[in-house]
Structures are given as structure tokens and as C-alpha cells.
Tab-separated table of C-alpha atoms in Angstrom:
chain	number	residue	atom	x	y	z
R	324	UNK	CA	-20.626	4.737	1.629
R	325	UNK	CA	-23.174	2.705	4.107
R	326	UNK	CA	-24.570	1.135	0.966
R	327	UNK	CA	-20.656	-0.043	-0.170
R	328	UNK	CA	-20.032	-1.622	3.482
R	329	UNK	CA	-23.379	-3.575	3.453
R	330	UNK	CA	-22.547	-4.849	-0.008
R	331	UNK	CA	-19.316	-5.735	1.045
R	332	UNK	CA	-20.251	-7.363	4.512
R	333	UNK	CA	-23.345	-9.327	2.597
R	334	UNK	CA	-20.593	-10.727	-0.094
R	335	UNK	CA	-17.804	-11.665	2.652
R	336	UNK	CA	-20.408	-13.596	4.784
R	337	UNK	CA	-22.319	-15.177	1.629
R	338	UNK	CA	-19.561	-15.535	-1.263
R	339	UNK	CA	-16.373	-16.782	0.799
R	340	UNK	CA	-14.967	-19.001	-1.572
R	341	UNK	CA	-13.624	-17.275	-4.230
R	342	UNK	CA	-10.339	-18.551	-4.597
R	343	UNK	CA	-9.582	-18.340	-8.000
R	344	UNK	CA	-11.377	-14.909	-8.828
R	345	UNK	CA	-7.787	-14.041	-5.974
R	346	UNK	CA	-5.398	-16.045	-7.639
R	347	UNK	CA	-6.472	-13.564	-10.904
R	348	UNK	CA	-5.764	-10.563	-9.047
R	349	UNK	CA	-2.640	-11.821	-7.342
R	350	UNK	CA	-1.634	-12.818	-10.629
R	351	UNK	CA	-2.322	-9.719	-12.210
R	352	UNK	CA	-1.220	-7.380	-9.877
R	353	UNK	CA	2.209	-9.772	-9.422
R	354	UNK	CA	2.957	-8.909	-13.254
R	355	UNK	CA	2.137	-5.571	-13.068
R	356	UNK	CA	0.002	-5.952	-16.420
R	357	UNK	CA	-2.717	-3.784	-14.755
R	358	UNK	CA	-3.232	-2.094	-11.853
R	359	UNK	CA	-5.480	-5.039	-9.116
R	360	UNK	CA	-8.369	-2.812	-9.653
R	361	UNK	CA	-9.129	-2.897	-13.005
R	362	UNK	CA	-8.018	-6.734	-12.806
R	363	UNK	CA	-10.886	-7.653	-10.383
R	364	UNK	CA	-14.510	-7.757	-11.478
R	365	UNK	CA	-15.618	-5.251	-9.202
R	366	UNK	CA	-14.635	-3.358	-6.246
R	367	UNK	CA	-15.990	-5.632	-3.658
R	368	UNK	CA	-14.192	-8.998	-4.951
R	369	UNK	CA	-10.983	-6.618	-5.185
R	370	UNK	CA	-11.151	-5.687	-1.499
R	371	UNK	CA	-12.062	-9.592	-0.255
R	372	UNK	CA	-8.776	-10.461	-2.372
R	373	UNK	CA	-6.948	-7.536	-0.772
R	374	UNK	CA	-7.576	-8.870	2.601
R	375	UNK	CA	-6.370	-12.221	1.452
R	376	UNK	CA	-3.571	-11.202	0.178
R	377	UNK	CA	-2.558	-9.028	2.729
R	378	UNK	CA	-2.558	-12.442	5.610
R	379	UNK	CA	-0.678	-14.072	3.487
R	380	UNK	CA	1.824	-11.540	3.212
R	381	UNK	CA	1.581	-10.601	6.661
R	382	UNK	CA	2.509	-14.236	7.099
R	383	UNK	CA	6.021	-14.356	4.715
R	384	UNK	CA	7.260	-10.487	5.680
R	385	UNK	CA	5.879	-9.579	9.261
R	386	UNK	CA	4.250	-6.701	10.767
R	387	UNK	CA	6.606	-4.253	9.542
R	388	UNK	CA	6.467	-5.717	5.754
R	389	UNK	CA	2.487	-5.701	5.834
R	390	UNK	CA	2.565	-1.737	6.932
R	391	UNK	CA	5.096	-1.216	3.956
R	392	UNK	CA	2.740	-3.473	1.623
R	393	UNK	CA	-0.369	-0.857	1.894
R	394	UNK	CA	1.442	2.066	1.551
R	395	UNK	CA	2.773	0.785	-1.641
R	396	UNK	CA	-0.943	-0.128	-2.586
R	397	UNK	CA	-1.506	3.382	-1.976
R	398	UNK	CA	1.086	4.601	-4.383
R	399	UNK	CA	0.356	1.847	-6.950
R	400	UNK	CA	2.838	0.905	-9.792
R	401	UNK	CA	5.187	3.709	-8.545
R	402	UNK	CA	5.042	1.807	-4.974
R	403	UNK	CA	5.515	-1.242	-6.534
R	404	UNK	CA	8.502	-0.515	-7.964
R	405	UNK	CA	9.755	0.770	-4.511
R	406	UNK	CA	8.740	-2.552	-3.104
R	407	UNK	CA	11.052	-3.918	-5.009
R	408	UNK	CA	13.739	-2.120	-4.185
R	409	UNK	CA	12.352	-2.422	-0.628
R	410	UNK	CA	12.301	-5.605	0.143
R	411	UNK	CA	16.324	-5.689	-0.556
R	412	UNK	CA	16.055	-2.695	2.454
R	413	UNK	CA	14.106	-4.801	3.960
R	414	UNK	CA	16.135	-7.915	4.833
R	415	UNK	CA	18.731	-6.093	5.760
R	416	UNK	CA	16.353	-4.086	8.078
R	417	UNK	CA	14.927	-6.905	9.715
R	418	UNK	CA	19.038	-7.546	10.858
R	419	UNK	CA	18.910	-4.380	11.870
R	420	UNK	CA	15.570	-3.815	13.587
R	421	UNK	CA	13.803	-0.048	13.247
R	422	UNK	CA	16.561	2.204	13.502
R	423	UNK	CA	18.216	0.138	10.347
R	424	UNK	CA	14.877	0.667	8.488
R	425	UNK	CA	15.551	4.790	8.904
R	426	UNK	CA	18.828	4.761	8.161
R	427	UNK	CA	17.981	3.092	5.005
R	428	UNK	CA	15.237	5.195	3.721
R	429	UNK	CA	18.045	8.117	4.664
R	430	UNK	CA	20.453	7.414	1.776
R	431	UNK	CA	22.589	5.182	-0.048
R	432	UNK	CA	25.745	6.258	1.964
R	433	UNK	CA	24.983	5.193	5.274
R	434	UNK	CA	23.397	1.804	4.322
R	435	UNK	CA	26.935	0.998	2.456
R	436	UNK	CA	28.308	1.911	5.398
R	437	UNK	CA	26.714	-0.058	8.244
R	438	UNK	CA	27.150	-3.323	5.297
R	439	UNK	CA	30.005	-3.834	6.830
R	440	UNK	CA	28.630	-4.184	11.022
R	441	UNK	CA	25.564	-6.425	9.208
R	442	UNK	CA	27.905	-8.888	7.548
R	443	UNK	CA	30.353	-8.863	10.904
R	444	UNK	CA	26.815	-9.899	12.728
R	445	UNK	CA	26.070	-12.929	10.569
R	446	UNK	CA	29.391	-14.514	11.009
């Protein structure tokens, strides 16, 4: 465990452009052809394009996106599937703020039903 942190801390500071060796795991992961691990070359280059990744997310979905985005990670293609499905939740949500976000994990029913007081908002 000590030894995988000093590895990792030794590549980050030394090996900090790797650019492209990202772009192949975004790219994999993106198409779902395999799961980001297997993609990468090892486990440290997967983690330094994990923490990429996960600014640049940060950046397009917020705070409450990124916390969505590795718990997906966590479930892998299963999650990713969600996220899908998620990030349709998840503009409505961000209308909505947190209590939307429940509501909508909650069922079907009662996101059909506050439609209606979302749309009335935007106009």
C-alpha cells in the first residue's frame, strides 16, 4: 500500500505529461469497449487519468455531478449506464436544487409530476 503511493507520487511529480496515454482512457472508457482499467497500461497512469478526468468533469457538471461521477466509477458499466440515465435527472435537478435530486431517485411518479412546476419556472 506505502509502496503503491510512492510509485504513484514519484510518477505524478516526474511523468506529468501524459496527455495522450488520457485521451486513450477517456476514449475507452467513453465507449464503454472496456472497463478504464484494463484500458490503461497500468494502475498508476489509470489513477493520474482519473484525476484528470475527474477536473474536467468537475468543471462541465459541478460539485454535485463530480460526487455522482465516482460513485458510478465505483459501480462500473452498471453505473455507467445509470449515468446516463442520470444526467437527464440531473438537469432537471440542478432546476430543482437537492430536494429535486431525492425526489428523483424516489420514483418515476413524482418526477412526472413536479415536470409540470419545472417547465412553469423556465417560462
Amino acid at each position: 500500500m506505502i509502496f503503491q503511493f510512492l510509485l504513484l507520487l514519484f510518477v505524478t511529480t516526474v511523468w506529468t505529461d501524459s496527455d495522450s496515454d488520457c485521451d486513450i482512457c477517456e476514449i475507452c472508457e467513453a465507449g464503454g469497449l472496456m472497463d478504464s482499467t484494463e484500458c490503461c497500461l497500468s494502475s498508476v497512469l489509470y489513477k493520474i487519468c482519473e484525476s484528470k478526468l475527474e477536473i474536467s468533469r468537475d468543471k462541465r457538471r459541478g460539485l454535485i455531478g463530480k460526487r455522482r461521477g465516482l460513485i458510478g466509477k465505483r459501480r462500473g458499466l452498471i453505473g455507467k449506464r445509470r449515468g446516463l440515465i442520470g444526467k437527464r435527472r440531473g438537469l432537471i435537478g440542478k432546476r430543482r436544487g437537492l430536494i429535486g435530486k431525492r425526489r428523483g431517485l424516489i420514483g418515476k411518479r413524482q418526477l412526472l409530476n413536479s415536470k409540470q412546476s419545472i417547465f412553469q419556472d423556465e417560462y
